[in-house]
Coordinates of C-alpha atoms and ligand atoms in Angstrom, one line a residue:
X1 CA 154.8 105.5 66.7
X2 CA 152.0 103.9 64.7
X3 CA 152.7 103.8 61.0
X4 CA 149.9 103.8 58.4
X5 CA 149.5 100.9 56.0
X6 CA 150.6 103.0 53.1
X7 CA 153.8 104.1 55.0
X8 CA 154.5 100.4 55.8
X9 CA 154.0 99.5 52.2
X10 CA 156.4 102.2 51.0
X11 CA 159.0 101.2 53.6
X12 CA 158.8 97.5 52.6
X13 CA 159.2 98.2 48.9
X14 CA 161.9 100.8 49.4
X15 CA 163.8 98.2 51.4
X16 CA 163.3 95.6 48.6
X17 CA 164.5 98.1 46.0
X18 CA 167.6 98.9 48.1
X19 CA 168.3 95.2 48.6
X20 CA 168.0 94.4 44.9
X21 CA 170.2 97.4 43.9
X22 CA 172.9 96.3 46.4
X23 CA 172.6 92.7 45.2
X24 CA 173.1 94.0 41.6
X25 CA 176.3 95.9 42.4
X26 CA 177.6 93.1 44.7
X27 CA 177.1 90.6 41.9
X28 CA 178.9 93.0 39.5
X29 CA 181.9 93.3 41.9
X30 CA 182.0 89.6 42.7
X31 CA 181.8 88.7 39.0
X32 CA 184.6 91.1 38.2
X33 CA 186.9 89.5 40.7
X34 CA 185.7 86.0 40.0
X35 CA 188.5 84.3 38.1
X36 CA 187.4 81.3 36.2
X37 CA 190.8 80.6 34.6
X38 CA 194.0 82.3 33.6
X39 CA 194.8 83.2 30.0
X40 CA 198.2 83.2 28.4
X41 CA 198.2 83.3 24.5
X42 CA 200.3 84.5 21.7
X43 CA 198.5 86.2 18.9
X44 CA 200.0 86.4 15.5
X45 CA 200.3 89.8 13.9
X46 CA 201.1 88.4 10.4
X47 CA 197.6 87.2 9.5
X48 CA 197.6 83.7 10.9
X49 CA 195.1 83.7 13.8
X50 CA 196.6 81.8 16.8
X51 CA 193.8 82.3 19.3
X52 CA 190.1 81.6 19.1
X53 CA 189.2 84.3 21.5
X54 CA 191.5 87.2 20.7
X55 CA 193.0 88.6 17.6
X56 CA 195.0 91.7 17.1
X57 CA 195.9 94.0 14.3
X58 CA 198.9 96.3 14.0
X59 CA 199.5 99.1 11.6
X60 CA 202.8 101.0 11.1
X61 CA 201.7 104.6 11.3
X62 CA 205.2 106.0 10.3
X63 CA 208.9 105.4 10.3
X64 CA 211.6 108.0 10.3
X65 CA 215.4 108.2 10.4
X66 CA 216.9 109.7 13.5
X67 CA 220.4 110.2 14.8
X68 CA 220.4 106.9 16.7
X69 CA 218.7 104.7 14.1
X70 CA 215.0 104.3 13.0
X71 CA 212.0 105.4 14.9
X72 CA 208.7 103.6 14.1
X73 CA 205.2 104.2 15.3
X74 CA 202.9 101.2 15.7
X75 CA 199.2 101.3 16.4
X76 CA 197.7 98.1 17.9
X77 CA 194.1 97.0 18.3
X78 CA 193.0 93.9 20.3
X79 CA 189.6 92.3 19.8
X80 CA 187.9 90.1 22.3
X81 CA 185.6 87.7 20.4
X82 CA 185.2 85.2 23.2
X83 CA 182.3 84.9 25.8
X84 CA 184.5 85.8 28.7
X85 CA 186.0 89.1 29.8
X86 CA 189.7 89.4 30.3
X87 CA 190.8 91.0 33.5
X88 CA 194.2 92.2 34.8
X89 CA 195.7 91.6 31.5
X90 CA 199.0 92.7 29.9
X91 CA 200.5 92.6 26.5
X92 CA 204.0 91.6 25.7
X93 CA 205.8 92.7 22.5
X94 CA 209.3 91.4 21.7
X95 CA 211.7 94.2 20.7
X96 CA 215.3 94.2 19.3
X97 CA 217.8 94.2 22.2
X98 CA 219.0 97.7 21.3
X99 CA 215.6 99.1 21.1
X100 CA 214.5 102.1 23.2
X101 CA 210.9 103.1 23.9
X102 CA 210.3 106.7 22.8
X103 CA 206.6 107.0 23.5
X104 CA 203.4 105.1 24.2
X105 CA 199.7 105.7 24.6
X106 CA 196.6 103.9 25.8
X107 CA 198.7 101.9 28.1
X108 CA 201.5 102.1 30.6
X109 CA 204.7 100.5 29.1
X110 CA 207.8 99.2 30.8
X111 CA 210.6 96.8 29.7
X112 CA 210.7 93.5 31.5
X113 CA 213.8 92.7 33.6
X114 CA 215.8 91.1 30.8
X115 CA 214.8 93.8 28.2
X116 CA 213.4 90.9 26.1
X117 CA 210.1 92.6 25.6
X118 CA 208.1 95.6 26.4
X119 CA 205.2 95.0 28.7
X120 CA 202.1 97.1 28.2
X121 CA 199.4 97.4 30.8
X122 CA 196.5 99.1 29.1
X123 CA 194.6 101.7 31.2
X124 CA 191.2 101.2 29.6
X125 CA 188.0 100.1 31.4
X126 CA 189.7 99.2 34.7
X127 CA 192.0 96.9 32.8
X128 CA 189.2 94.7 31.5
X129 CA 188.5 93.9 27.9
X130 CA 184.8 92.9 27.9
X131 CA 183.5 90.2 25.7
X132 CA 182.8 91.6 22.2
X133 CA 184.9 94.8 22.7
X134 CA 188.2 96.0 21.3
X135 CA 190.9 98.4 22.6
X136 CA 193.6 100.4 21.0
X137 CA 197.1 101.4 22.1
X138 CA 200.4 102.4 20.5
X139 CA 204.2 102.7 20.9
X140 CA 207.1 104.5 19.3
X141 CA 210.2 102.4 19.2
X142 CA 213.8 103.4 18.2
X143 CA 216.3 100.8 17.0
X144 CA 219.3 100.7 14.7
X145 CA 217.4 98.6 12.2
X146 CA 213.9 99.0 11.0
X147 CA 211.9 96.2 12.7
X148 CA 208.3 94.8 12.5
X149 CA 206.7 93.0 15.4
X150 CA 205.2 89.7 14.3
X151 CA 203.3 88.6 17.4
X152 CA 202.1 89.8 20.8
X153 CA 201.5 87.9 23.9
X154 CA 198.3 88.5 25.9
X155 CA 198.2 87.4 29.5
X156 CA 195.5 87.8 32.1
X157 CA 192.5 86.2 33.9
X158 CA 189.3 85.1 32.3
X159 CA 186.2 86.1 34.2
X160 CA 182.9 84.6 33.3
X161 CA 180.4 87.2 32.2
X162 CA 177.6 84.6 31.8
X163 CA 177.0 84.3 35.5
X164 CA 176.9 88.0 35.9
X165 CA 174.6 88.5 33.0
X166 CA 172.1 85.9 34.2
X167 CA 172.2 87.4 37.7
X168 CA 171.7 90.9 36.5
X169 CA 168.8 89.9 34.3
X170 CA 167.1 88.1 37.2
X171 CA 167.6 91.2 39.4
X172 CA 166.3 93.5 36.7
X173 CA 163.2 91.3 36.3
X174 CA 162.7 91.3 40.1
X175 CA 163.1 95.1 40.2
X176 CA 160.5 95.5 37.5
X177 CA 158.1 93.0 39.2
X178 CA 158.6 94.8 42.5
X179 CA 157.9 98.2 40.9
X180 CA 154.8 97.0 39.1
X181 CA 153.4 95.3 42.3
X182 CA 154.3 98.4 44.4
X183 CA 152.5 100.8 42.0
X184 CA 149.6 98.4 41.8
X185 CA 149.2 98.1 45.5
X186 CA 149.6 101.8 46.0
X187 CA 146.8 102.5 43.4
X188 CA 144.6 99.8 45.0
X189 CA 145.1 101.3 48.4
X190 CA 144.2 104.8 47.3
X191 CA 141.1 103.4 45.6
X192 CA 140.1 101.4 48.6
X193 CA 140.6 104.4 50.9
X194 CA 138.4 106.6 48.6
X195 CA 135.9 103.8 48.5
X196 CA 135.8 103.4 52.2
X197 CA 135.5 107.1 52.7
X198 CA 132.5 107.2 50.3
X199 CA 131.0 104.2 52.1
X200 CA 131.5 105.8 55.5
X201 CA 129.7 108.8 54.2
X202 CA 126.9 106.7 52.8
X203 CA 126.5 104.8 56.1
X204 CA 126.4 108.1 57.9
X205 CA 123.7 109.6 55.7
X206 CA 121.6 106.4 55.9
X207 CA 121.9 106.3 59.7
X208 CA 121.1 110.0 60.1
X209 CA 118.0 109.6 57.9
X210 CA 116.9 106.6 59.8
X211 CA 117.5 108.2 63.2
X212 CA 115.4 111.2 62.1
X213 CA 112.7 108.9 61.1
X214 CA 112.9 106.8 64.3
X215 CA 112.6 110.1 66.3
X216 CA 109.1 110.3 64.8
X217 CA 108.2 106.8 66.0
X218 CA 109.7 107.5 69.4
X219 CA 107.6 110.7 69.6
X220 CA 104.5 108.7 69.0
X221 CA 105.3 106.1 71.6
X222 CA 107.4 107.6 74.4
X223 CA 107.2 104.4 76.5
X224 CA 109.3 102.6 74.0
X225 CA 111.8 105.4 73.6
X226 CA 115.1 104.1 72.2
X227 CA 113.5 100.7 71.5
X228 CA 114.3 100.7 67.8
X229 CA 118.0 101.5 68.4
X230 CA 118.3 98.9 71.1
X231 CA 116.7 96.2 69.0
X232 CA 119.0 97.1 66.1
X233 CA 122.0 96.8 68.4
X234 CA 120.9 93.5 69.9
X235 CA 120.0 92.1 66.4
X236 CA 123.4 93.2 65.0
X237 CA 125.2 91.5 68.0
X238 CA 123.2 88.3 67.5
X239 CA 124.2 88.4 63.8
X240 CA 127.8 88.9 64.7
X241 CA 127.8 86.0 67.1
X242 CA 126.1 83.8 64.4
X243 CA 129.1 84.5 62.2
X244 CA 127.2 86.4 59.5
X245 CA 129.2 88.6 57.1
X246 CA 129.8 92.3 57.8
X247 CA 127.3 93.2 55.0
X248 CA 124.6 91.1 56.7
X249 CA 125.4 92.6 60.1
X250 CA 125.1 96.0 58.7
X251 CA 121.8 95.2 57.0
X252 CA 120.4 93.6 60.1
X253 CA 121.2 96.7 62.0
X254 CA 119.2 98.8 59.5
X255 CA 116.4 96.2 59.6
X256 CA 116.3 96.5 63.4
X257 CA 116.2 100.3 63.3
X258 CA 113.2 100.3 61.0
X259 CA 111.3 97.2 62.1
X260 CA 108.6 99.2 63.8
X261 CA 108.4 101.9 61.1
X262 CA 104.7 100.9 60.5
X263 CA 103.8 102.2 64.1
X264 CA 103.7 105.6 62.6
X265 CA 100.3 104.6 61.0
X266 CA 98.8 103.5 64.3
X267 CA 96.7 106.2 66.1
X268 CA 98.4 107.6 69.2
X269 CA 95.4 106.9 71.4
X270 CA 95.6 103.2 70.6
X271 CA 99.4 103.0 70.8
X272 CA 99.5 104.6 74.2
X273 CA 96.3 103.1 75.7
X274 CA 97.0 101.9 79.2
X275 CA 94.1 99.6 79.6
X276 CA 93.0 96.4 77.8
X277 CA 92.8 96.7 74.1
X278 CA 89.6 95.8 72.1
X279 CA 89.9 93.4 69.2
X280 CA 89.7 96.3 66.8
X281 CA 92.5 98.1 68.6
X282 CA 94.7 95.0 68.7
X283 CA 94.2 94.6 64.9
X284 CA 95.2 98.3 64.4
X285 CA 98.4 97.7 66.4
X286 CA 99.1 94.4 64.6
X287 CA 98.6 96.2 61.3
X288 CA 101.9 98.1 61.9
X289 CA 103.7 95.1 60.3
X290 CA 101.8 95.3 57.1
X291 CA 101.9 99.1 57.1
X292 CA 105.7 99.0 57.7
X293 CA 106.1 96.5 54.8
X294 CA 104.2 98.9 52.5
X295 CA 106.2 102.0 53.7
X296 CA 109.5 100.3 53.1
X297 CA 108.6 98.8 49.7
X298 CA 110.8 101.4 48.0
X299 CA 113.8 100.7 50.2
X300 CA 114.7 97.6 48.2
X301 CA 118.4 98.6 48.1
X302 CA 118.7 97.7 51.8
X303 CA 118.2 94.0 51.6
X304 CA 115.9 92.4 54.2
X305 CA 114.6 95.7 55.8
X306 CA 111.1 95.5 54.3
X307 CA 110.7 91.8 55.1
X308 CA 111.8 92.4 58.7
X309 CA 109.2 95.1 59.2
X310 CA 106.6 92.8 57.7
X311 CA 107.5 89.6 59.5
X312 CA 109.1 90.4 62.8
X313 CA 105.9 89.3 64.7
X314 CA 105.7 85.9 62.9
X315 CA 106.2 83.0 65.3
X316 CA 108.4 80.0 64.7
X317 CA 105.5 77.6 65.2
X318 CA 103.4 79.5 62.6
X319 CA 100.9 81.2 64.9
X320 CA 102.2 84.7 64.5
X321 CA 101.0 87.5 62.2
X322 CA 100.4 88.9 59.6
X323 CA 100.8 85.8 57.4
X324 CA 101.3 82.9 59.9
X325 CA 104.7 82.0 58.3
X326 CA 106.4 79.0 60.0
X327 CA 110.0 78.0 60.8
X328 CA 112.7 78.8 58.4
X329 CA 110.2 80.3 55.9
X330 CA 110.2 83.4 58.1
X331 CA 113.1 85.5 56.8
X332 CA 116.3 85.2 58.9
X333 CA 116.5 88.9 59.7
X334 CA 112.9 88.9 60.9
X335 CA 113.6 85.9 63.1
X336 CA 116.7 87.6 64.6
X337 CA 114.9 90.9 65.1
X338 CA 111.9 89.0 66.6
X339 CA 114.1 87.7 69.4
X340 CA 115.8 91.1 70.0
X341 CA 112.4 92.8 69.9
X342 CA 111.0 90.5 72.6
X343 CA 114.1 90.8 74.8
X344 CA 113.8 94.6 74.7
X345 CA 110.0 94.4 75.5
X346 CA 110.7 92.2 78.5
X347 CA 113.6 94.3 79.8
X348 CA 111.8 97.7 79.5
X349 CA 109.0 99.2 81.5
X350 CA 105.7 99.4 79.8
X351 CA 102.6 101.4 80.4
X352 CA 101.0 98.3 81.8
X353 CA 103.9 96.6 83.7
X354 CA 107.5 96.9 85.0
X355 CA 110.3 95.1 83.2
X356 CA 111.2 91.5 84.1
X357 CA 114.4 90.6 85.9
X358 CA 117.3 88.7 84.2
X359 CA 116.3 85.2 85.3
X360 CA 112.7 85.8 84.3
X361 CA 113.7 87.0 80.9
X362 CA 116.0 84.0 80.3
X363 CA 113.1 81.7 81.4
X364 CA 110.6 83.5 79.1
X365 CA 113.0 83.4 76.1
X366 CA 113.8 79.7 76.6
X367 CA 110.1 78.9 77.0
X368 CA 109.5 80.5 73.7
X369 CA 112.3 78.6 72.0
X370 CA 110.8 76.5 69.2
X371 CA 107.4 78.1 69.6
X372 CA 107.8 81.8 69.4
X373 CA 111.5 81.9 68.5
X374 CA 114.0 80.1 66.3
X375 CA 116.0 77.9 68.8
X376 CA 119.2 78.5 67.0
X377 CA 118.9 82.3 67.6
X378 CA 117.7 82.0 71.2
X379 CA 121.0 80.4 72.2
X380 CA 122.9 83.7 71.2
X381 CA 120.4 86.0 73.0
X382 CA 120.7 84.0 76.2
X383 CA 124.5 84.1 75.9
X384 CA 124.3 87.9 75.5
X385 CA 122.3 88.2 78.7
X386 CA 124.5 85.8 80.6
X387 CA 127.8 87.4 79.6
X388 CA 126.5 90.9 80.4
X389 CA 126.5 92.2 76.8
X390 CA 122.9 93.3 77.6
X391 CA 122.3 94.4 81.1
X392 CA 118.8 94.9 82.5
X393 CA 119.9 96.7 85.7
X394 CA 122.0 99.3 83.8
X395 CA 119.2 99.8 81.4
X396 CA 116.7 100.4 84.2
X397 CA 119.0 103.1 85.7
X398 CA 119.4 104.7 82.3
X399 CA 115.7 104.8 81.6
X400 CA 114.9 106.2 85.1
X401 CA 117.0 109.3 84.2
X402 CA 115.2 111.4 81.7
X403 CA 118.3 113.2 80.4
X404 CA 120.4 110.1 80.3
X405 CA 121.7 109.5 76.8
X406 CA 123.3 106.1 77.5
X407 CA 120.7 104.2 75.5
X408 CA 120.2 106.8 72.8
X409 CA 122.4 104.8 70.5
X410 CA 124.3 106.3 67.6
X411 CA 126.6 104.7 65.0
X412 CA 129.4 105.1 67.5
X413 CA 127.8 102.8 70.1
X414 CA 128.7 99.5 68.4
X415 CA 132.2 99.8 67.1
X416 CA 133.0 97.2 64.5
X417 CA 129.4 96.5 63.5
X418 CA 129.5 98.9 60.7
X419 CA 131.8 97.7 58.0
X420 CA 132.0 101.2 56.7
X421 CA 133.7 102.3 59.9
X422 CA 136.3 99.6 60.0
X423 CA 139.8 100.2 58.8
Ligands
FE2_1 FE1 106.8 95.5 66.3

């Protein structure tokens, strides 16, 4: 089962959240059971404070005479002012030897074995007094004499809350960071998806418009049917092999599609003339570059498209047309499309000749390296012929079949060339 990137993102962050929450509660449990030291102190109930960490107050709520002596009710309160929590703790209160316990609350109370004291095990908060908290409990004692407790003993284990607090804070910060990053990534992903969707539509509209326009050129010049689409494909592949960016590859593809746009201005009779051309006719055909440049003047948003139409017949040695530009002065797209254009011309049948074979084409292209073509681009075109990316024999078969659509290229023919179509 293939998961989408968004699903993977949700799974990764959900797992992170679960891990952090488990860590939080594990830390809590570990810290509660982590005993840093034991505690055994006696706290005065007469005003003098014996412990730095705990103090207690007691109030006599009532005393009344009964048949067996005097019953007294005492309410206790213990305050934890230290930095540690006290766990598994008990309170001991010494009682007269004849005393009996009539009632108690807030704690379970039992006499110790020798009846020297009553041991109270408070039932609050899982038997923990947290740092900064206080608890209350009480007893009713009966004795022959009226008595007043003067001290209580507090015994238990100290557990460090500092470790837990720092750990919890770190986990809470991590949880918050995770949440913010998660929401941020999710929003970015949704935006990117919407952007890609729009971009895909844009590319589709551009390609459909261009294809419509190219059909007009093809209709004028049936012998070069599919030429613009093939040149666009070859030029894009060269650009890809040269390591250009996806943006550039995309633009070079557009430039390849429209490089012969100016042919629409050349009279049909001249364009399809089987015999030798007069100087006047040759000039008319050569003028398709200038005408194309003018037609595409408004298409400035597609970078390099106009320059390619204008300069794709310039030669590397400066003897081309229309301006006789030389070397790297010729725009890169035009140099790339120039090589792709020549390859397609040599590998297609023309009104005046059949196509050349693979070896002849390679020889011709290499002969033109440095004179007609940029040598750094020739290398890639020759590689494409040698590794079978372009195939003269296949193309010949396709062209022989009138209804064959193999070389009627659409945007689906070059997967990966269009950045708008990549995930
Ligand atoms: Fe051309």
